[in-house]
N, CA and C of each residue as an Amber inpcrd file, in Angstrom:
protein
   693
 -42.4430000  -0.4470000   4.8580000 -41.3260000  -0.2020000   5.7760000
 -40.1040000  -1.0240000   5.3880000 -40.3330000  -2.2750000   5.0860000
 -39.2230000  -3.1440000   4.6780000 -38.5950000  -2.6460000   3.3850000
 -39.4500000  -2.1820000   2.4630000 -38.9290000  -1.6680000   1.1900000
 -38.0210000  -0.4710000   1.4400000 -38.4290000   0.4170000   2.3630000
 -37.6460000   1.6060000   2.6810000 -36.2960000   1.2150000   3.2640000
 -36.3110000   0.2050000   4.1360000 -35.0700000  -0.2480000   4.7530000
 -34.1330000  -0.8260000   3.7020000 -34.6520000  -1.6050000   2.7780000
 -33.8320000  -2.1720000   1.7080000 -33.2730000  -1.0580000   0.8260000
 -34.0950000  -0.0670000   0.5720000 -33.6660000   1.0510000  -0.2650000
 -32.5200000   1.8010000   0.4000000 -32.6430000   2.0870000   1.7050000
 -31.6120000   2.8230000   2.4310000 -30.3220000   2.0290000   2.4970000
 -30.4700000   0.7180000   2.7590000 -29.2910000  -0.1440000   2.8400000
 -28.5560000  -0.1850000   1.5110000 -29.3130000  -0.2920000   0.4340000
 -28.7010000  -0.3320000  -0.8960000 -28.0420000   0.9900000  -1.2310000
 -28.6900000   2.0790000  -0.8500000 -28.1170000   3.4020000  -1.0960000
 -26.7930000   3.5830000  -0.3900000 -26.7080000   3.1320000   0.8510000
 -25.4590000   3.2150000   1.6170000 -24.3700000   2.3880000   0.9550000
 -24.7260000   1.2100000   0.4830000 -23.7630000   0.3250000  -0.1620000
 -23.1870000   0.9630000  -1.4190000 -24.0260000   1.6180000  -2.1980000
 -23.5660000   2.2870000  -3.4160000 -22.5890000   3.4050000  -3.0650000
 -22.8770000   4.1600000  -2.0200000 -21.9970000   5.2310000  -1.6030000
 -20.6280000   4.6970000  -1.1940000 -20.6180000   3.5920000  -0.4600000
 -19.3620000   2.9870000  -0.0400000 -18.5350000   2.5490000  -1.2440000
 -19.2060000   1.9780000  -2.2420000 -18.4970000   1.5350000  -3.4470000
 -17.8820000   2.7040000  -4.1920000 -18.5380000   3.8590000  -4.1210000
 -18.0030000   5.0490000  -4.7840000 -16.8380000   5.6590000  -4.0140000
 -16.9010000   5.5870000  -2.6880000 -15.8850000   6.2210000  -1.8450000
 -14.6200000   5.3730000  -1.7560000 -14.7610000   4.0650000  -1.6840000
 -13.6160000   3.1760000  -1.4790000 -12.4810000   3.3880000  -2.4880000
 -12.7570000   3.4310000  -3.8020000 -11.6500000   3.6340000  -4.7620000
 -10.9490000   4.9690000  -4.5640000 -11.7150000   6.0110000  -4.2110000
 -11.1180000   7.3300000  -3.9990000 -10.1720000   7.2900000  -2.8100000
 -10.6200000   6.6590000  -1.7120000  -9.7830000   6.5440000  -0.5170000
  -8.5230000   5.7340000  -0.8210000  -8.6630000   4.6450000  -1.5770000
  -7.5090000   3.8040000  -1.9270000  -6.5020000   4.5710000  -2.7820000
  -6.9970000   5.3590000  -3.7320000  -6.1030000   6.1520000  -4.5910000
  -5.3690000   7.2060000  -3.7750000  -6.0900000   7.8770000  -2.8850000
  -5.4750000   8.8960000  -2.0370000  -4.4360000   8.2800000  -1.1080000
  -4.7090000   7.0900000  -0.5840000  -3.7460000   6.4040000   0.2730000
  -2.4850000   6.0320000  -0.4990000  -2.6530000   5.6140000  -1.7470000
  -1.5060000   5.2590000  -2.5810000  -0.6340000   6.4790000  -2.8580000
  -1.2790000   7.5950000  -3.1750000  -0.5380000   8.8490000  -3.4140000
   0.1960000   9.2770000  -2.1490000  -0.5060000   9.2180000  -1.0090000
   0.1080000   9.6050000   0.2630000   1.2900000   8.7040000   0.5940000
   1.1500000   7.4150000   0.3370000   2.2400000   6.4700000   0.6000000
   3.4840000   6.8120000  -0.2080000   3.2880000   7.1070000  -1.4850000
   4.4190000   7.4630000  -2.3510000   5.0870000   8.7660000  -1.8930000
   4.2920000   9.7290000  -1.4640000   4.8540000  10.9960000  -0.9780000
   5.6070000  10.7860000   0.3330000   5.0950000   9.8990000   1.1790000
   5.7830000   9.6160000   2.4420000   7.1490000   8.9750000   2.2040000
   7.2700000   8.2140000   1.1240000   8.5560000   7.5870000   0.7990000
   9.5240000   8.5880000   0.1780000   9.0510000   9.8060000  -0.0540000
   9.8820000  10.8590000  -0.6720000  10.2690000  11.9160000   0.3640000
  10.5740000  11.4750000   1.5600000  10.7930000  12.3550000   2.7060000
  11.7730000  13.4920000   2.4110000  12.9410000  13.1660000   1.8900000
  13.9810000  14.1810000   1.6760000  13.6000000  15.1890000   0.5870000
  12.7210000  14.8080000  -0.3110000  12.3710000  15.6650000  -1.4350000
  11.1790000  16.5780000  -1.1540000  10.2840000  16.1660000  -0.2600000
   9.1260000  17.0070000   0.0320000   9.3240000  17.8250000   1.3130000
  10.3300000  17.4680000   2.1120000  10.6000000  18.2130000   3.3320000
   9.9150000  17.6080000   4.5460000  10.4700000  17.8760000   5.7310000
   9.9770000  17.2560000   6.9580000   8.5850000  17.7370000   7.3520000
   8.3000000  19.0250000   7.1230000   6.9670000  19.5510000   7.4790000
   5.8770000  18.8920000   6.6360000   6.0870000  18.8540000   5.3250000
   5.1220000  18.2110000   4.4300000   5.0030000  16.7260000   4.7460000
   6.1270000  16.1030000   5.1100000   6.1200000  14.6770000   5.4500000
   5.1970000  14.4170000   6.6410000   5.2720000  15.2650000   7.6570000
   4.4270000  15.0890000   8.8310000   2.9500000  15.3200000   8.5030000
   2.6770000  16.3090000   7.6730000   1.2850000  16.5970000   7.2830000
   0.7070000  15.4300000   6.4890000   1.4840000  14.9350000   5.5210000
   1.0260000  13.7880000   4.7160000   0.8520000  12.5600000   5.5980000
   1.7190000  12.4060000   6.6010000   1.6010000  11.2850000   7.5290000
   0.2850000  11.3140000   8.2950000  -0.1150000  12.4980000   8.7330000
  -1.4000000  12.6460000   9.4340000  -2.5560000  12.3290000   8.4940000
  -2.4680000  12.8400000   7.2630000  -3.5080000  12.5640000   6.2570000
  -3.6010000  11.0630000   5.9950000  -2.4430000  10.4120000   5.9020000
  -2.4030000   8.9780000   5.6550000  -3.0860000   8.2070000   6.7880000
  -2.8280000   8.6110000   8.0110000  -3.4240000   7.9260000   9.1610000
  -4.9470000   8.0920000   9.1620000  -5.4230000   9.2970000   8.8290000
  -6.8650000   9.5490000   8.7550000  -7.5010000   8.6960000   7.6550000
  -6.8410000   8.6420000   6.4850000  -7.3390000   7.8210000   5.3800000
  -7.3540000   6.3440000   5.7530000  -6.3550000   5.9300000   6.5140000
  -6.2700000   4.5420000   6.9620000  -7.4680000   4.1860000   7.8450000
  -7.8310000   5.1060000   8.7530000  -8.9950000   4.8880000   9.6150000
 -10.2740000   4.8290000   8.7800000 -10.4040000   5.7570000   7.8150000
 -11.5780000   5.7670000   6.9250000 -11.6500000   4.4660000   6.1290000
 -10.5030000   4.0150000   5.6280000 -10.4390000   2.7820000   4.8460000
 -10.9570000   1.5940000   5.6560000 -10.5240000   1.4890000   6.9130000
 -10.9620000   0.3660000   7.7480000 -12.4150000   0.5190000   8.1830000
 -12.8760000   1.7430000   8.3140000 -14.2910000   1.9630000   8.6340000
 -15.1730000   1.4970000   7.4770000 -14.7270000   1.7840000   6.2580000
 -15.4870000   1.3550000   5.0750000 -15.4250000  -0.1600000   4.8850000
 -14.3960000  -0.7870000   5.4600000 -14.2410000  -2.2440000   5.3310000
 -14.4110000  -2.9340000   6.6810000 -15.3110000  -2.4040000   7.4960000
 -15.5200000  -2.9320000   8.8390000 -15.9890000  -4.3860000   8.8080000
 -16.6290000  -4.7900000   7.7060000 -17.0950000  -6.1760000   7.5950000
 -15.9320000  -7.1540000   7.6540000 -14.7310000  -6.7350000   7.1900000
 -13.5590000  -7.6190000   7.2440000 -13.1850000  -7.9040000   8.6900000
 -13.1810000  -6.8610000   9.5300000 -12.8320000  -7.0260000  10.9330000
 -13.8210000  -7.9360000  11.6370000 -15.1090000  -7.7680000  11.3260000
 -16.1450000  -8.5590000  11.9760000 -16.0750000 -10.0330000  11.5770000
 -15.5980000 -10.3060000  10.3610000 -15.5780000 -11.6930000   9.8680000
 -14.1710000 -12.3090000   9.8930000 -13.2460000 -11.6610000  10.6410000
 -11.8460000 -12.0940000  10.6330000 -11.6880000 -13.5500000  11.0350000
 -12.3810000 -13.9810000  12.0800000 -12.2320000 -15.3470000  12.5900000
 -13.4430000 -16.2200000  12.2530000 -14.2340000 -15.7710000  11.3020000
 -15.4110000 -16.5370000  10.9060000 -15.1830000 -17.1980000   9.5530000
 -15.8940000 -18.2960000   9.3120000 -15.8280000 -18.9460000   8.0100000
 -14.5750000 -19.7880000   7.8270000 -14.4320000 -20.2830000   6.6290000
 -13.3370000 -21.1930000   6.2940000 -12.0530000 -20.4120000   6.0420000
 -10.9610000 -20.8870000   6.6240000  -9.6590000 -20.2330000   6.4620000
  -8.8900000 -20.9100000   5.3200000  -9.0780000 -20.4070000   4.1170000
  -8.3580000 -20.9300000   2.9560000  -6.9650000 -20.3160000   2.9010000
  -6.0310000 -20.9300000   2.1570000  -4.6760000 -20.3460000   2.0320000
  -4.7030000 -18.8980000   1.5310000  -5.5790000 -18.5900000   0.5610000
  -5.6650000 -17.2320000   0.0390000  -6.1690000 -16.2620000   1.1040000
  -7.1710000 -16.6860000   1.8590000  -7.7260000 -15.8120000   2.9000000
  -6.6940000 -15.5700000   4.0030000  -5.9430000 -16.5880000   4.3700000
  -4.8900000 -16.4280000   5.3790000  -3.8420000 -15.4310000   4.8900000
  -3.4790000 -15.5350000   3.6110000  -2.5080000 -14.6040000   3.0220000
  -3.0340000 -13.1760000   3.0520000  -4.2980000 -12.9930000   2.6810000
  -4.9130000 -11.6630000   2.6770000  -4.9850000 -11.0840000   4.0890000
  -5.4640000 -11.8960000   5.0350000  -5.6150000 -11.4110000   6.4090000
  -4.2640000 -11.1080000   7.0440000  -3.2610000 -11.9270000   6.7390000
  -1.9250000 -11.7070000   7.2950000  -1.3610000 -10.3710000   6.8150000
  -1.5610000 -10.0720000   5.5320000  -1.0900000  -8.7970000   4.9920000
  -1.7570000  -7.6260000   5.6950000  -3.0630000  -7.7170000   5.9090000
  -3.7970000  -6.6210000   6.5490000  -3.3070000  -6.4170000   7.9860000
  -3.0830000  -7.5060000   8.7140000  -2.5860000  -7.4050000  10.0930000
  -1.1960000  -6.7860000  10.1210000  -0.3220000  -7.1900000   9.1960000
   1.0290000  -6.6320000   9.1340000   1.0040000  -5.1450000   8.7760000
   0.1120000  -4.7740000   7.8720000  -0.0440000  -3.3550000   7.5140000
  -0.5190000  -2.5610000   8.7250000  -1.4560000  -3.1310000   9.4770000
  -1.9740000  -2.4570000  10.6730000  -0.8490000  -2.2130000  11.6870000
   0.0020000  -3.2280000  11.8910000   1.1240000  -3.0980000  12.8280000
   2.0910000  -2.0080000  12.3570000   2.4270000  -2.0410000  11.0630000
   3.3590000  -1.0420000  10.5110000   2.7720000   0.3590000  10.5790000
   1.4890000   0.4950000  10.2890000   0.8490000   1.8050000  10.3000000
   0.8300000   2.3930000  11.7070000   0.3990000   1.5960000  12.6820000
   0.3450000   2.0820000  14.0540000   1.7430000   2.3960000  14.5900000
   2.6930000   1.4940000  14.2970000   4.0630000   1.6910000  14.7710000
   4.7290000   2.9070000  14.1640000   4.5660000   3.0830000  12.8440000
   5.1850000   4.2280000  12.1720000   4.5170000   5.5390000  12.5840000
   3.2030000   5.4970000  12.8840000   2.5070000   6.7030000  13.3360000
   2.9940000   7.1230000  14.7230000   3.0740000   6.1680000  15.6390000
   3.5290000   6.4770000  17.0070000   4.9730000   6.9610000  17.0010000
   5.8480000   6.2510000  16.2730000   7.2570000   6.6580000  16.2030000
   7.3980000   7.9950000  15.4800000   6.5190000   8.2470000  14.4940000
   6.5480000   9.5280000  13.7880000   6.1980000  10.6950000  14.6920000
   5.2440000  10.4730000  15.5940000   4.8850000  11.5140000  16.5650000
   6.0600000  11.7910000  17.5040000   6.7560000  10.7210000  17.8970000
   7.8860000  10.8640000  18.8230000   9.0230000  11.6770000  18.2090000
   9.3190000  11.4390000  16.9170000  10.4600000  12.1120000  16.2800000
  10.0490000  13.3800000  15.5390000   8.7970000  13.7980000  15.7080000
   8.3000000  14.9950000  15.0190000   9.1710000  16.2170000  15.3010000
   9.4500000  16.9790000  14.2420000  10.2390000  18.2110000  14.3710000
   9.3840000  19.4660000  14.2870000   8.1050000  19.2830000  13.9980000
   7.2650000  20.4640000  13.7690000   5.9300000  20.3700000  14.5070000
   5.0530000  19.4700000  14.0710000   3.6730000  19.4650000  14.5430000
   3.5370000  18.9940000  15.9930000   4.3220000  17.9650000  16.3820000
   4.1560000  17.3810000  17.7080000   5.3340000  17.6590000  18.6440000
   6.0740000  18.7180000  18.3820000   7.2260000  19.0480000  19.2320000
   6.8070000  19.4300000  20.6530000   5.5660000  19.8930000  20.8220000
   5.0880000  20.2840000  22.1580000   5.0630000  19.1040000  23.1320000
   5.0820000  17.8560000  22.6070000   5.0940000  16.6870000  23.4730000
   6.4400000  16.5100000  24.1770000   7.4980000  17.0240000  23.5240000
   8.8390000  17.0290000  24.1300000   9.2840000  15.6280000  24.5600000
   9.1950000  14.6700000  23.6340000   9.6130000  13.2870000  23.9000000
  11.0780000  13.1330000  23.5030000  11.8710000  12.4050000  24.3220000
  13.3300000  12.3920000  24.1530000  13.8990000  11.1080000  23.5410000
  13.0970000  10.1570000  23.1060000  13.6130000   8.8860000  22.5750000
  13.7350000   8.9310000  21.0590000  14.3680000   9.9640000  20.5290000
  14.3770000  10.2020000  19.0870000  15.1790000   9.1600000  18.3130000
  16.3550000   8.7510000  18.8110000  17.2280000   7.8640000  18.0360000
  16.5640000   6.5120000  17.7820000  16.0950000   5.8760000  18.8440000
  15.4520000   4.5650000  18.7000000  14.1830000   4.6940000  17.8560000
  13.4150000   5.7450000  18.1000000  12.1730000   5.9480000  17.3600000
  12.4360000   6.1680000  15.8790000  13.5420000   6.8450000  15.5430000
  13.8980000   7.0740000  14.1300000  14.1760000   5.7590000  13.4240000
  14.9250000   4.8680000  14.0880000  15.2160000   3.5590000  13.4930000
  13.9280000   2.7530000  13.2840000  13.0610000   2.7770000  14.3160000
  11.7930000   2.0480000  14.2200000  10.9220000   2.6320000  13.1140000
  10.8940000   3.9560000  13.0340000  10.0630000   4.6270000  12.0320000
  10.5040000   4.2430000  10.6130000  11.8050000   4.2560000  10.3670000
  12.3180000   3.9100000   9.0440000  12.0220000   2.4490000   8.7120000
  12.2410000   1.5740000   9.6930000  12.0120000   0.1400000   9.4830000
  10.5510000  -0.1380000   9.1360000   9.6290000   0.3980000   9.9380000
   8.2050000   0.1370000   9.7180000   7.6820000   0.8420000   8.4690000
   8.2710000   1.9840000   8.1380000   7.8380000   2.7100000   6.9340000
   8.1130000   1.8830000   5.6810000   9.3110000   1.2970000   5.5920000
   9.6640000   0.5200000   4.3970000   8.9530000  -0.8240000   4.3490000
   8.8130000  -1.4760000   5.5080000   8.0640000  -2.7340000   5.5000000
   6.5830000  -2.4650000   5.2260000   6.0770000  -1.3430000   5.7340000
   4.6940000  -0.9690000   5.4340000   4.4930000  -0.7300000   3.9520000
   5.4890000  -0.1070000   3.3090000   5.4330000   0.1200000   1.8590000
   5.3540000  -1.2080000   1.1070000   6.1530000  -2.1790000   1.5360000
   6.1580000  -3.5020000   0.8900000   4.8200000  -4.2030000   1.0940000
   4.3410000  -4.2210000   2.3370000   3.0860000  -4.9240000   2.6330000
   1.8940000  -4.2720000   1.9280000   1.8760000  -2.9400000   1.8680000
   0.7790000  -2.2540000   1.1720000   0.8310000  -2.5140000  -0.3270000
   2.0370000  -2.5930000  -0.8740000   2.1830000  -2.9040000  -2.3020000
   1.6910000  -4.3180000  -2.5910000   2.0140000  -5.2530000  -1.7070000
   1.5210000  -6.6270000  -1.8570000  -0.0010000  -6.6610000  -1.7380000
  -0.5320000  -5.8550000  -0.8280000  -1.9880000  -5.7850000  -0.6430000
  -2.6730000  -5.2480000  -1.9040000  -2.0550000  -4.2680000  -2.5500000
  -2.6110000  -3.7320000  -3.8010000  -2.6720000  -4.8160000  -4.8750000
  -1.7100000  -5.7190000  -4.8410000  -1.6730000  -6.7940000  -5.8400000
  -2.8760000  -7.7100000  -5.7710000  -3.5230000  -7.7790000  -4.6170000
  -4.7060000  -8.6240000  -4.4830000  -5.8680000  -8.0980000  -5.3240000
  -5.8190000  -6.7960000  -5.6440000  -6.8770000  -6.1960000  -6.4750000
  -6.5490000  -6.2840000  -7.9650000  -5.3290000  -6.6880000  -8.2840000
  -4.9420000  -6.7870000  -9.6960000  -5.6970000  -7.8870000 -10.4230000
  -6.1100000  -8.9200000  -9.6760000  -6.8230000 -10.0250000 -10.3100000
  -8.1000000  -9.5330000 -10.9860000  -8.8030000  -8.6100000 -10.3280000
 -10.0370000  -8.0570000 -10.8950000  -9.7360000  -7.2930000 -12.1790000
  -8.6580000  -6.5020000 -12.1710000  -8.2900000  -5.7210000 -13.3480000
  -7.8900000  -6.6540000 -14.4930000  -7.0960000  -7.6720000 -14.1780000
  -6.6440000  -8.6230000 -15.2070000  -7.8150000  -9.3930000 -15.8080000
  -8.7850000  -9.7580000 -14.9540000  -9.9550000 -10.4700000 -15.4520000
 -10.7970000  -9.5810000 -16.3620000 -10.8790000  -8.2990000 -16.0330000
 -11.6300000  -7.3560000 -16.8740000 -10.9850000  -7.2450000 -18.2570000
  -9.6510000  -7.1620000 -18.2710000  -8.9330000  -7.0720000 -19.5460000
  -9.0820000  -8.3760000 -20.3340000  -8.9980000  -9.4910000 -19.6160000
  -9.0740000 -10.8010000 -20.2590000 -10.4470000 -11.0600000 -20.8680000
 -11.5050000 -10.6060000 -20.1680000 -12.8740000 -10.9060000 -20.5980000
 -13.4660000  -9.8690000 -21.5420000 -12.7710000  -8.7500000 -21.7180000
 -13.2620000  -7.7180000 -22.6310000 -13.1740000  -8.1930000 -24.0800000
 -14.3220000  -8.4370000 -24.6850000 -14.3320000  -8.9260000 -26.0660000
 -13.9320000  -7.8480000 -27.0590000 -14.1400000  -6.5630000 -26.6510000
 -13.8130000  -5.4710000 -27.5680000 -12.3010000  -5.2810000 -27.7180000
 -11.5450000  -5.7680000 -26.7320000 -10.0900000  -5.6070000 -26.7800000
  -9.4860000  -6.7200000 -27.6290000  -8.7010000  -6.3410000 -28.6050000
  -8.0980000  -7.3230000 -29.5100000  -6.9700000  -8.0750000 -28.8060000
  -6.6390000  -9.2860000 -29.2900000  -5.5220000 -10.0560000 -28.7100000
  -4.2050000  -9.2910000 -28.7420000  -4.0200000  -8.4460000 -29.7720000
  -2.7770000  -7.6680000 -29.8700000  -2.6660000  -6.6950000 -28.7010000
  -3.7900000  -6.0290000 -28.3700000  -3.7950000  -5.0740000 -27.2600000
  -3.5600000  -5.7990000 -25.9410000  -4.1890000  -6.9660000 -25.7850000
  -3.9950000  -7.7550000 -24.5660000  -2.5350000  -8.1810000 -24.4190000
  -1.9200000  -8.5630000 -25.5300000  -0.4990000  -8.9320000 -25.5120000
   0.3640000  -7.7220000 -25.1620000  -0.0290000  -6.5570000 -25.6750000
   0.6990000  -5.3170000 -25.3780000   0.6420000  -5.0130000 -23.8790000
  -0.5300000  -5.2450000 -23.2690000  -0.6630000  -5.0490000 -21.8250000
   0.3220000  -5.9450000 -21.0780000   0.4080000  -7.2020000 -21.4840000
   1.3060000  -8.1470000 -20.8220000   2.7650000  -7.7090000 -20.9520000
   3.1230000  -7.2180000 -22.1310000   4.5010000  -6.7600000 -22.3530000
   4.8210000  -5.5530000 -21.4770000   3.8710000  -4.6100000 -21.4090000
   4.0660000  -3.4110000 -20.5720000   4.1950000  -3.8100000 -19.1060000
   3.3390000  -4.7160000 -18.6390000   3.4050000  -5.1840000 -17.2530000
   4.7610000  -5.8350000 -16.9770000   5.2320000  -6.6440000 -17.9370000
   6.5110000  -7.3350000 -17.7700000   7.6730000  -6.3480000 -17.7070000
   7.6200000  -5.3100000 -18.5240000   8.6860000  -4.3010000 -18.5360000
   8.7160000  -3.5130000 -17.2260000   7.5340000  -3.1230000 -16.7470000
   7.4700000  -2.3940000 -15.4730000   7.9480000  -3.2840000 -14.3360000
   7.5600000  -4.5490000 -14.3670000   7.9900000  -5.5140000 -13.3470000
   9.5160000  -5.6240000 -13.3310000  10.1050000  -5.7490000 -14.5130000
  11.5650000  -5.8580000 -14.6170000  12.2560000  -4.5840000 -14.1430000
  11.7000000  -3.4340000 -14.5250000  12.2970000  -2.1620000 -14.0990000
  12.1770000  -1.9900000 -12.5870000  11.0630000  -2.4480000 -12.0220000
  10.8780000  -2.3720000 -10.5750000  11.9310000  -3.1700000  -9.8290000
  12.2800000  -4.3450000 -10.3530000  13.3440000  -5.1580000  -9.7380000
  14.6740000  -4.4240000  -9.8180000  14.9410000  -3.8300000 -10.9840000
  16.1870000  -3.0770000 -11.1770000  16.2880000  -1.9120000 -10.1810000
  15.1980000  -1.1510000 -10.0320000  15.1990000   0.0040000  -9.1340000
  15.2920000  -0.4360000  -7.6800000  14.6900000  -1.5830000  -7.3470000
  14.7560000  -2.1050000  -5.9840000  16.2120000  -2.2690000  -5.5400000
  17.0370000  -2.8070000  -6.4370000  18.4590000  -2.9830000  -6.1080000
  19.2370000  -1.6800000  -6.2790000  18.8660000  -0.8960000  -7.2600000
  19.5520000   0.3750000  -7.4890000  19.4270000   1.3060000  -6.2880000
  18.2460000   1.3720000  -5.7080000  18.0050000   2.2470000  -4.5590000
  18.2390000   1.5400000  -3.2340000  18.7090000   0.3100000  -3.2950000
  19.0670000  -0.4610000  -2.0940000  17.9220000  -0.4810000  -1.0810000
  16.7390000  -0.8560000  -1.5440000  15.5790000  -0.9160000  -0.6600000
  15.7920000  -1.9550000   0.4430000  16.4970000  -3.0380000   0.1140000
  16.7750000  -4.0740000   1.1170000  17.5740000  -3.5070000   2.2760000
  18.4470000  -2.5360000   1.9920000  19.2300000  -1.9010000   3.0440000
  18.3590000  -1.1890000   4.0660000  17.2430000  -0.6030000   3.6100000
  16.3050000   0.0490000   4.5190000  15.4370000  -0.9790000   5.2550000
  15.0730000  -2.0500000   4.5480000  14.2250000  -3.0720000   5.1530000
  14.9150000  -3.7760000   6.3120000  16.2500000  -3.8720000   6.2470000
  16.9950000  -4.5690000   7.2950000  17.9400000  -3.6280000   8.0510000
  17.6410000  -2.3230000   7.9680000  18.3500000  -1.2830000   8.7210000
  19.8560000  -1.2530000   8.4830000  20.2770000  -1.6760000   7.2930000
  21.6900000  -1.5150000   6.9460000  21.9740000  -0.0500000   6.6080000
  20.9850000   0.6380000   6.0850000  21.0960000   2.0760000   5.8270000
  20.4690000   2.8240000   6.9960000  21.2540000   3.6290000   7.6670000
  20.7840000   4.3590000   8.8350000  20.1130000   5.6840000   8.4640000
  20.3460000   6.1510000   7.2280000  19.7840000   7.4220000   6.7810000
  19.2540000   7.2630000   5.3670000  18.3750000   8.1930000   4.9500000
  17.8780000   8.2010000   3.5920000  19.0010000   8.6380000   2.6580000
  19.2420000   7.8400000   1.6330000  20.3300000   8.1260000   0.7030000
  19.7500000   8.5480000  -0.6390000  20.0730000   9.7430000  -1.0730000
  19.6090000  10.2530000  -2.3580000  20.8040000  10.5900000  -3.2340000
  20.6620000  10.2950000  -4.5240000  21.7240000  10.6260000  -5.4620000
  21.7570000  12.1120000  -5.7680000  22.7880000  12.5400000  -6.4900000
  22.8950000  13.9380000  -6.8920000  21.8150000  14.2690000  -7.9270000
  21.3140000  15.4970000  -7.8620000  20.3110000  15.9930000  -8.8120000
  19.0620000  15.0960000  -8.8680000  18.5990000  14.6800000  -7.7010000
  17.3810000  13.8610000  -7.6200000  16.1640000  14.7430000  -7.8190000
  15.2170000  14.2730000  -8.6400000  13.9970000  15.0340000  -8.9100000
  12.7840000  14.2090000  -8.4840000  11.8120000  14.8800000  -7.8790000
  10.6510000  14.1970000  -7.3160000   9.8780000  13.3500000  -8.3330000
   9.5570000  13.8540000  -9.5380000   8.7860000  13.0300000 -10.4930000
   9.4720000  11.7010000 -10.8270000  10.7850000  11.7370000 -11.0620000
  11.5090000  10.5110000 -11.3960000  11.6300000   9.5900000 -10.1840000
  11.7970000  10.2110000  -9.0120000  11.8550000   9.4410000  -7.7720000
  10.5360000   8.6980000  -7.5520000   9.4260000   9.3960000  -7.7600000
   8.1060000   8.7820000  -7.5970000   7.8830000   7.6680000  -8.6170000
   8.3420000   7.8820000  -9.8430000   8.1980000   6.8450000 -10.8760000
   8.9440000   5.5730000 -10.4850000  10.1200000   5.7450000  -9.8940000
  10.8870000   4.5820000  -9.4390000  10.1220000   3.8130000  -8.3650000
   9.5700000   4.5430000  -7.4050000   8.8430000   3.8750000  -6.3260000
   7.5120000   3.2970000  -6.8040000   6.8890000   3.9280000  -7.7910000
   5.6900000   3.3490000  -8.3990000   6.0300000   2.0130000  -9.0600000
   7.1810000   1.9560000  -9.7150000   7.6210000   0.7190000 -10.3590000
   7.8750000  -0.3750000  -9.3270000   8.5060000  -0.0100000  -8.2050000
   8.7440000  -0.9850000  -7.1370000   7.4190000  -1.4760000  -6.5650000
   6.5010000  -0.5380000  -6.3410000   5.1740000  -0.8860000  -5.8350000
   4.4680000  -1.8390000  -6.7950000   4.5400000  -1.5390000  -8.0910000
   3.9070000  -2.3700000  -9.1020000   4.5260000  -3.7710000  -9.1330000
   5.8350000  -3.8420000  -8.9440000   6.5300000  -5.1310000  -8.9400000
   6.0430000  -6.0100000  -7.7900000   5.9300000  -5.4340000  -6.5960000
   5.4130000  -6.2000000  -5.4570000   3.9480000  -6.5630000  -5.6650000
   3.1890000  -5.6750000  -6.2990000   1.7810000  -5.9560000  -6.5780000
   1.6460000  -7.1410000  -7.5370000   2.4700000  -7.1670000  -8.5740000
   2.4680000  -8.2890000  -9.5200000   2.8570000  -9.5850000  -8.8130000
   3.8680000  -9.4940000  -7.9360000   4.3060000 -10.6700000  -7.1820000
   3.1700000 -11.2060000  -6.3150000   2.4560000 -10.3090000  -5.6420000
   1.3200000 -10.7100000  -4.8130000   0.2080000 -11.3070000  -5.6620000
  -0.0110000 -10.7350000  -6.8410000  -1.0360000 -11.2450000  -7.7610000
  -0.7170000 -12.6790000  -8.1840000   0.5500000 -12.9430000  -8.4790000
   0.9610000 -14.2950000  -8.8840000   0.8250000 -15.2810000  -7.7280000
   1.1670000 -14.8310000  -6.5110000   1.0230000 -15.6890000  -5.3300000
  -0.4470000 -16.0180000  -5.0980000  -1.3060000 -15.0080000  -5.1920000
  -2.7410000 -15.2240000  -4.9580000  -3.3400000 -16.1540000  -6.0050000
  -2.8510000 -16.0910000  -7.2370000  -3.3370000 -16.9960000  -8.2810000
  -3.0300000 -18.4350000  -7.9290000  -1.8330000 -18.6730000  -7.4130000
  -1.4560000 -20.0260000  -7.0150000  -2.2440000 -20.4970000  -5.8090000
  -2.5030000 -19.5840000  -4.8670000  -3.2580000 -19.9580000  -3.6620000
  -4.7150000 -20.2510000  -3.9910000  -5.2530000 -19.5890000  -5.0190000
  -6.6440000 -19.8640000  -5.4310000  -6.7930000 -21.2950000  -5.9340000
  -5.7350000 -21.8220000  -6.4980000  -5.7900000 -23.1780000  -7.0510000
  -5.7410000 -24.2480000  -5.9530000  -5.2730000 -23.8420000  -4.7790000
  -5.1680000 -24.7970000  -3.6610000  -6.4270000 -24.7790000  -2.8330000
  -6.9460000 -25.9440000  -2.5240000  -8.1650000 -26.0520000  -1.7430000
  -7.7920000 -26.2610000  -0.2690000
């Protein structure tokens, strides 16, 4: 009986490990599409928003152990940083979902809620801060990827150096795009509307936001490395 229980428990754990990366990838894709509101259209934006919320619930269900152990164990600087990011993401996700329902033009119009102006400002604010916090959260997983590259004996030093150069170039381009697209203006509500340049194309727009996401992820990775050194 005990053997059967161990077998079932292990089987469930393997399934979770297989599902988690898929859910994370889908959430990343959904996040990038949500940041492309003007290019994908309002109807698609609302549909992707619902999908994102469902994936968010699935993600937390798969990581329920984090919620259960939130106030347990030793609170190291790295753990505080990780937990703070998750709490901020939760606030942004819930806030942007509620405000998104309020300002809905298609799916939730039957609710007939009239606080559209304030909700629009809140939705934009939480959407961009949520993008930043989620990008920082992704950076916490970069350490595993970097360690895999570092410890791979089959990879030559030249290839490892090439990886570093590519990461540095993407990081630099992400900083450039951050200022080019005035992301700070959205983060602090200086921009009241989504501003797109002439002849904007979705693939290039997504590449820019991927670069910004990668830049914040690298920044979070560097912060976490420093926090690991502190006891």
